[in-house]
XYZ file of C-alpha atoms in Angstrom:
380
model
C 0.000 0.000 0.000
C 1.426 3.388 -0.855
C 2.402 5.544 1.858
C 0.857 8.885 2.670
C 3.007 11.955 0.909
C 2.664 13.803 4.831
C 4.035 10.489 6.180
C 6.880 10.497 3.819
C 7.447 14.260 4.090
C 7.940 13.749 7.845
C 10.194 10.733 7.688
C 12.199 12.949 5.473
C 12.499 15.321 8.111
C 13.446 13.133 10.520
C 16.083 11.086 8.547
C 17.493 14.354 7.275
C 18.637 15.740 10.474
C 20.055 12.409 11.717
C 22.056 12.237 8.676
C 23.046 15.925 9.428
C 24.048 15.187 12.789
C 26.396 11.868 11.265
C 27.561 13.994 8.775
C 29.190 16.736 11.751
C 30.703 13.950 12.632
C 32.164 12.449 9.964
C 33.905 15.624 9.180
C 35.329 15.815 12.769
C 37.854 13.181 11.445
C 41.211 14.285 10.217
C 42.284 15.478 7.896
C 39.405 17.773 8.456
C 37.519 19.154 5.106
C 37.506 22.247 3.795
C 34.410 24.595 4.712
C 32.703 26.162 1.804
C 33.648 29.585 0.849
C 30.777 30.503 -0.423
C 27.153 30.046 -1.438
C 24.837 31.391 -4.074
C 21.114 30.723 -4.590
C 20.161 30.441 -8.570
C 16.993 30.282 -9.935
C 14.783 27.394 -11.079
C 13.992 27.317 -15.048
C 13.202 24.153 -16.391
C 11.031 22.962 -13.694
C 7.501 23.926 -13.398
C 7.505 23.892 -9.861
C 9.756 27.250 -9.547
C 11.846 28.251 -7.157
C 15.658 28.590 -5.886
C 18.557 26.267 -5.551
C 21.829 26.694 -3.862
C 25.414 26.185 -5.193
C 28.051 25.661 -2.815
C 31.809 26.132 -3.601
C 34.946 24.848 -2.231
C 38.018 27.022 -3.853
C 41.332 26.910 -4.132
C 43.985 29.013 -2.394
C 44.057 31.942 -4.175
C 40.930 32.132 -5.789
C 39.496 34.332 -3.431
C 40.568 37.864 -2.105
C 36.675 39.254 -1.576
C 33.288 38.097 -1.403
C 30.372 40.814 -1.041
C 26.900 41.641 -2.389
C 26.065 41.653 -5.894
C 23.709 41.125 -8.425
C 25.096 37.426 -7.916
C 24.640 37.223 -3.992
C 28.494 37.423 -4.319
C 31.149 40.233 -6.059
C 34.181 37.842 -6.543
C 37.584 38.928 -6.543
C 39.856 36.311 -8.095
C 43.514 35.903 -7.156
C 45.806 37.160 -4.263
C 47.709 39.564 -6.040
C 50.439 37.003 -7.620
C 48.496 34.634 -9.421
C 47.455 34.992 -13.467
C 43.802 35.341 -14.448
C 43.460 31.992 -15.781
C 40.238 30.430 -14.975
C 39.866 27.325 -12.751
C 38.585 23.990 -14.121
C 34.985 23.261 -12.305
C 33.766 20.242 -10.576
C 29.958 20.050 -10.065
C 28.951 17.526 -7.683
C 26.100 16.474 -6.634
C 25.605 14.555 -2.991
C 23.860 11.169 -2.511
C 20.674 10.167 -0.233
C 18.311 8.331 -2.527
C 16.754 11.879 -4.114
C 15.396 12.187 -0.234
C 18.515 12.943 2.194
C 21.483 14.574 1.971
C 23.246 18.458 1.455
C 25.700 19.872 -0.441
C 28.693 19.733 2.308
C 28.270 16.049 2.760
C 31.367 15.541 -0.094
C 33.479 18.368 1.821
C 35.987 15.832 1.817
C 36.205 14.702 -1.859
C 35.397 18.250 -2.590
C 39.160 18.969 -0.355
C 40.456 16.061 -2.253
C 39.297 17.939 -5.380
C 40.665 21.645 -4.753
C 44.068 20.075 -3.294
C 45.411 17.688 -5.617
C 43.131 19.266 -8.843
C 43.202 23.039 -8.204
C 39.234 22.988 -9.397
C 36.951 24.634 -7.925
C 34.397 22.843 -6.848
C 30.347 23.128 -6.759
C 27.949 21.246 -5.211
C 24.698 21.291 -6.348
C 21.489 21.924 -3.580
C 19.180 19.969 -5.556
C 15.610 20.172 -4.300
C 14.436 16.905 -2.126
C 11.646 14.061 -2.584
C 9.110 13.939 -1.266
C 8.776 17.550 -1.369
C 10.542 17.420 -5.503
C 9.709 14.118 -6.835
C 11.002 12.690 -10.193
C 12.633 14.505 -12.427
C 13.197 17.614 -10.332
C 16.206 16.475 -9.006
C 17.418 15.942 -12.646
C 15.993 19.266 -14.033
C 17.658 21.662 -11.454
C 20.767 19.805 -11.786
C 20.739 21.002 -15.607
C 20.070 24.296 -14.162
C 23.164 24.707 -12.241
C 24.947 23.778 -15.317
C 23.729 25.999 -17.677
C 23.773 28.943 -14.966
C 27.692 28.128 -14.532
C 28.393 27.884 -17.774
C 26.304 31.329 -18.630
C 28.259 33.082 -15.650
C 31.634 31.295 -15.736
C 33.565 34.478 -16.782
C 32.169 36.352 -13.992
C 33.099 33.369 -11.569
C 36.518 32.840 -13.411
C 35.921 29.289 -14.290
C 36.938 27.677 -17.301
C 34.051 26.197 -19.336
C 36.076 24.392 -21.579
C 37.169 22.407 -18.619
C 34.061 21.419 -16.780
C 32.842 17.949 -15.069
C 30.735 15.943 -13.024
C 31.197 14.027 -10.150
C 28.507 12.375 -7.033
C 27.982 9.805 -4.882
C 25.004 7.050 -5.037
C 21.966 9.406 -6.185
C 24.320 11.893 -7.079
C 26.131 9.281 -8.669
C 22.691 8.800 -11.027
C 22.412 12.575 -11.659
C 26.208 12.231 -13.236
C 24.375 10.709 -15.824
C 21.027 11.311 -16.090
C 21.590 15.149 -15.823
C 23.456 15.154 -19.200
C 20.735 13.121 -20.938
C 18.470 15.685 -20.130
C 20.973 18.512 -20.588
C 21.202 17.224 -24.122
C 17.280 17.350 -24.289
C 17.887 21.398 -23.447
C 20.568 22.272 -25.626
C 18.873 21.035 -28.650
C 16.089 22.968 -27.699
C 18.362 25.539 -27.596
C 19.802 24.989 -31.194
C 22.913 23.653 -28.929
C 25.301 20.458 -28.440
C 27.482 18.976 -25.644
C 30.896 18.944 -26.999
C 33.342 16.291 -25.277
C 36.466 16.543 -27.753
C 35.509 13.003 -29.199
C 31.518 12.923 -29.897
C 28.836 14.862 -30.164
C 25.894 16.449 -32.547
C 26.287 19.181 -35.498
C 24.724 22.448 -34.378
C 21.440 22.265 -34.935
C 20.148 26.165 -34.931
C 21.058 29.342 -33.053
C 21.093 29.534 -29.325
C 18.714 30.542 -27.318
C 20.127 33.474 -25.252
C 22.127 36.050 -27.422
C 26.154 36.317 -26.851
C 25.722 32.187 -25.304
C 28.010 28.997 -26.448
C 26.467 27.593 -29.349
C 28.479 24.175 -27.867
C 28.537 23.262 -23.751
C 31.996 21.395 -23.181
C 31.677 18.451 -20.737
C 35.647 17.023 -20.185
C 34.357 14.027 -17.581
C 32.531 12.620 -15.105
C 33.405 10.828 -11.794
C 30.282 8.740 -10.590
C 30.641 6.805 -7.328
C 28.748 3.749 -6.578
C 25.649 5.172 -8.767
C 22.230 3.454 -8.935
C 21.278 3.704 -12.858
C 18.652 0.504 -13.339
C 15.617 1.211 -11.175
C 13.748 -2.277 -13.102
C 15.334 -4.471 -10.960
C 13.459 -4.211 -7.411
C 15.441 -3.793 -4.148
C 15.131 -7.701 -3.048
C 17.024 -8.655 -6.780
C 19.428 -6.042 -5.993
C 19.811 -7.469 -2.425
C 19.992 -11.191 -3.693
C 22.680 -10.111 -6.109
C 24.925 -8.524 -3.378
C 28.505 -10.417 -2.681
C 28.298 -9.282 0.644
C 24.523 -10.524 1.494
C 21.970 -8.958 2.351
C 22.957 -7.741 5.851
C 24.874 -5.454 3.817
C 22.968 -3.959 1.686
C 21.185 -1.152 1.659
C 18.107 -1.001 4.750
C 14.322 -1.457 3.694
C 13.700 1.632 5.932
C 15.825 3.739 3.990
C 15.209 2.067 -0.055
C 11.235 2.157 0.660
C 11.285 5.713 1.855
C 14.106 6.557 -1.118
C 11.110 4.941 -3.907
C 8.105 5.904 -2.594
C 8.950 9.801 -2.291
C 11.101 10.006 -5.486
C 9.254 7.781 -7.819
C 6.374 6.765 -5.713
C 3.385 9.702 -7.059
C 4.158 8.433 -10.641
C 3.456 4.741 -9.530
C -0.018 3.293 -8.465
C 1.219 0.919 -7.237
C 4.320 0.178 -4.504
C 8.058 0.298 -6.466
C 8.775 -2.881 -4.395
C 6.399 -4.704 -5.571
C 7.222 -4.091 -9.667
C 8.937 -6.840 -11.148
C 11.383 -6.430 -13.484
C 9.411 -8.247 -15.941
C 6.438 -4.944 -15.407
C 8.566 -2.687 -14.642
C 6.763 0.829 -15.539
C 7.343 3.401 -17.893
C 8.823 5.161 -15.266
C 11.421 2.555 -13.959
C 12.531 2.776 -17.544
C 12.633 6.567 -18.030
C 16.547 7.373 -19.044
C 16.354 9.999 -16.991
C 16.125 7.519 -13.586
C 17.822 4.224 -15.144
C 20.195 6.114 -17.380
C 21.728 2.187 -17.744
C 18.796 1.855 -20.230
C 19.002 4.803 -22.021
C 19.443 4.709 -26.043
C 22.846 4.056 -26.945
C 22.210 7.381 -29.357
C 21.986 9.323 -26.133
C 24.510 8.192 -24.036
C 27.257 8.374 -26.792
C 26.172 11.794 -27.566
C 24.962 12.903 -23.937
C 27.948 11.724 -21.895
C 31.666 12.454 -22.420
C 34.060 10.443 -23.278
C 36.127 9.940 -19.826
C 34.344 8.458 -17.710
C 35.375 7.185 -13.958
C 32.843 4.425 -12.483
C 33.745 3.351 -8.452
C 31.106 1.131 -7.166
C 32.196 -1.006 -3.858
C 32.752 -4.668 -3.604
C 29.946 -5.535 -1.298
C 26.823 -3.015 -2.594
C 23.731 -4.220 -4.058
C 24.228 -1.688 -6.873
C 27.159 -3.613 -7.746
C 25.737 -5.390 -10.059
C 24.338 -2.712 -12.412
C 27.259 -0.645 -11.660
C 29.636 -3.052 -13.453
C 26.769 -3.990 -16.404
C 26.389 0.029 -17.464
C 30.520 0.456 -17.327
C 30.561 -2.772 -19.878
C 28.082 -0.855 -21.796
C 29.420 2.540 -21.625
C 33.056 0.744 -22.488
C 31.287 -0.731 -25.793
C 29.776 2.252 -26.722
C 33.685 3.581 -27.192
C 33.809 5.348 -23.949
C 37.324 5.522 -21.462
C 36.219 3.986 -18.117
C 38.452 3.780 -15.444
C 37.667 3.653 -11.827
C 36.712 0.131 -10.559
C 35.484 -2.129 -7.898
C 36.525 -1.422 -4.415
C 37.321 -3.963 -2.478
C 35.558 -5.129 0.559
C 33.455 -2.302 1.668
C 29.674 -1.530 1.551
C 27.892 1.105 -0.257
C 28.482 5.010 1.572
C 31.622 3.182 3.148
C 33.457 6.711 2.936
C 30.626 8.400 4.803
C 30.924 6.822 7.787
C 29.794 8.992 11.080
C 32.853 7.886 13.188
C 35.691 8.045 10.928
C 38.025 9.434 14.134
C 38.272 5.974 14.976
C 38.626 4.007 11.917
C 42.588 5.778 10.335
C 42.396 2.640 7.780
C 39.335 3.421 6.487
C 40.350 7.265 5.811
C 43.375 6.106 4.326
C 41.563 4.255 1.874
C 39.041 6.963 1.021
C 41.658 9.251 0.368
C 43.666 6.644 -1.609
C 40.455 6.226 -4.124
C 39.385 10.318 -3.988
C 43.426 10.865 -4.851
C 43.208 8.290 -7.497
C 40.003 9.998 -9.386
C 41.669 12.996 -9.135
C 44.426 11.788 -11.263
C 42.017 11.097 -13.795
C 40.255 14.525 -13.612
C 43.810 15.879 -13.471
C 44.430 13.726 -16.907
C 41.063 14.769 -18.467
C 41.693 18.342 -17.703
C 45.026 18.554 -18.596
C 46.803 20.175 -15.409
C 49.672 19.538 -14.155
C 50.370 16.933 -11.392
C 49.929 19.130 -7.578
């Protein structure tokens, strides 16, 4: 039986400030994060429930002398006085919770990893929550944080030639499914994602006078992403080399599908079969693993860094779409890590477990070496 939307909406609540609450802690380990530098609220375009979203950004040293008021929220002075003007390569990430939980700080660490060993800057997207923003809004205002950098990245001294994706479970989705329907936009638009190796012939004249004809997209980073919502949670827990006991909980994966997918549904998500699996379940823009072959060869670039986690019940499909995506031509590095569950690096009580921050930083050092590679920096 479906749940109530009120019911859902308050479980939200609740699971959202324990989370908050682990989350303090988990940056009380060392080496401690960076804090965010600053913040600025953009609005809501493609979604017909309007609004605001925040962006969050973690900065080099050096990037910032000022912040004050502007027509931005923010005036931005680049540079400390002995730097050039050259813009910064951009990371936009977006955090993991199932489309329910979660904020943008929750990857202060990868975003430190990031700014450190990269010299990005780094944005993390405040998408808007289920069951409050059900399917796609998570996915639209995700394209509008991308098209809002890349329409105010001289003003922000970013680099759009050099611009990529990263997240983490959900966020790992939105890696992909936000390009699919970025793609959707732009050729709206009379525009194309350019990635150096594919992509579609201009189509018309853009939208917005003075704007890109072409958006560059140079990689993505998805960690342990969910992309095929037609195979129900007890398949996915069946299929986990770890068992069940570590997979994901049925408190948290029936709240996650019931207040993302659950008002497009009449019936329960858990109890779809992969055999009638909706419309929905198929929609490229939730199991992006389905998508067209057409769209993700001209959506997604053509680095591409896939992490899933040894004993996850996305494991599975993880592994499947980075077969597919390496037969569609793509470059996929990244790879299974060994022996650890799904959200390992987001443990509350990291202060006591030095082996597993080792490890996390080992992994978030190695994808930057790839987004160091993709955006053709020098080594830090």
């Amino acid at each position: 039986m479906a749940q109530a939307r009120w019911s859902l909406y308050y479980q939200a609540r609740w699971w959202r400030s324990c989370m908050s609450f682990g989350m303090f802690l988990h940056r009380l380990a060392y080496p401690r994060p960076a804090h965010p530098a600053f913040t600025i609220k953009i609005p809501i375009t493609l979604s017909p429930n309007k609004g605001t979203i925040e962006l969050t950004f973690y900065v080099p040293a050096g990037y910032l002398k000022s912040v004050q008021s502007s027509s931005l929220g923010v005036t931005i002075t680049k540079g400390n006085g002995s730097d050039t003007d050259s813009p910064y390569p951009v990371v936009v990430n977006f955090h993991g919770g199932g489309f329910t939980l979660g904020q943008p700080t929750d990857d202060a660490r990868w975003a430190s990893t990031v700014i450190d060993q990269v010299g990005a800057v780094v944005v993390s997207v405040g998408y808007r929550l289920a069951p409050e923003a059900p399917f796609p809004m998570a996915v639209e205002d995700g394209v509008d944080a991308i098209l809002w950098l890349d329409r105010h990245a001289d003003v922000l001294g970013l680099d759009r030639k050099k611009m990529a994706l990263s997240g983490f479970s959900a966020g790992g989705n939105l890696c992909f499914t936000v390009p699919l329907r970025l793609e959707e936009e732009l050729t709206r638009q009379g525009r194309f994602i350019r990635d150096g190796k594919h992509g579609h012939k201009n189509v018309g004249e853009p939208e917005h006078p003075g704007e890109q004809t072409k958006l560059d997209m140079c990689g993505l980073v998805a960690w342990y992403p969910t992309v095929d919502y037609t195979l129900n949670r007890e398949e996915k827990r069946r299929s986990n080399p770890g068992g069940k006991s570590k997979s994901l909980s049925k408190v948290f994966t029936s709240l996650f599908d019931a207040a993302y997918i659950g008002p497009h549904l009449s019936s329960s998500p858990s109890s779809i079969s992969s055999s009638s699996a909706s419309s929905v379940y198929k929609h490229p823009y939730l199991s992006p693993g389905l998508a067209p072959d057409s769209n993700l060869i001209n959506s997604l670039p053509h680095d591409i860094v896939v992490y899933t986690c040894e004993w996850d019940m996305l494991l599975f499909e993880g592994e499947t779409f980075r077969e597919r995506l390496q037969g569609l031509g793509k470059n996929v590095t990244g790879g299974i890590i060994p022996e650890v569950e799904h959200g390992w690096d987001r443990a509350p009580f990291l202060f006591w477990r030095p082996r597993t921050v080792a490890k996390m930083m080992k992994y978030y050092e190695e994808a930057c070496h790839d987004l160091r590679r993709v955006f053709e920096v020098n080594s830090h």
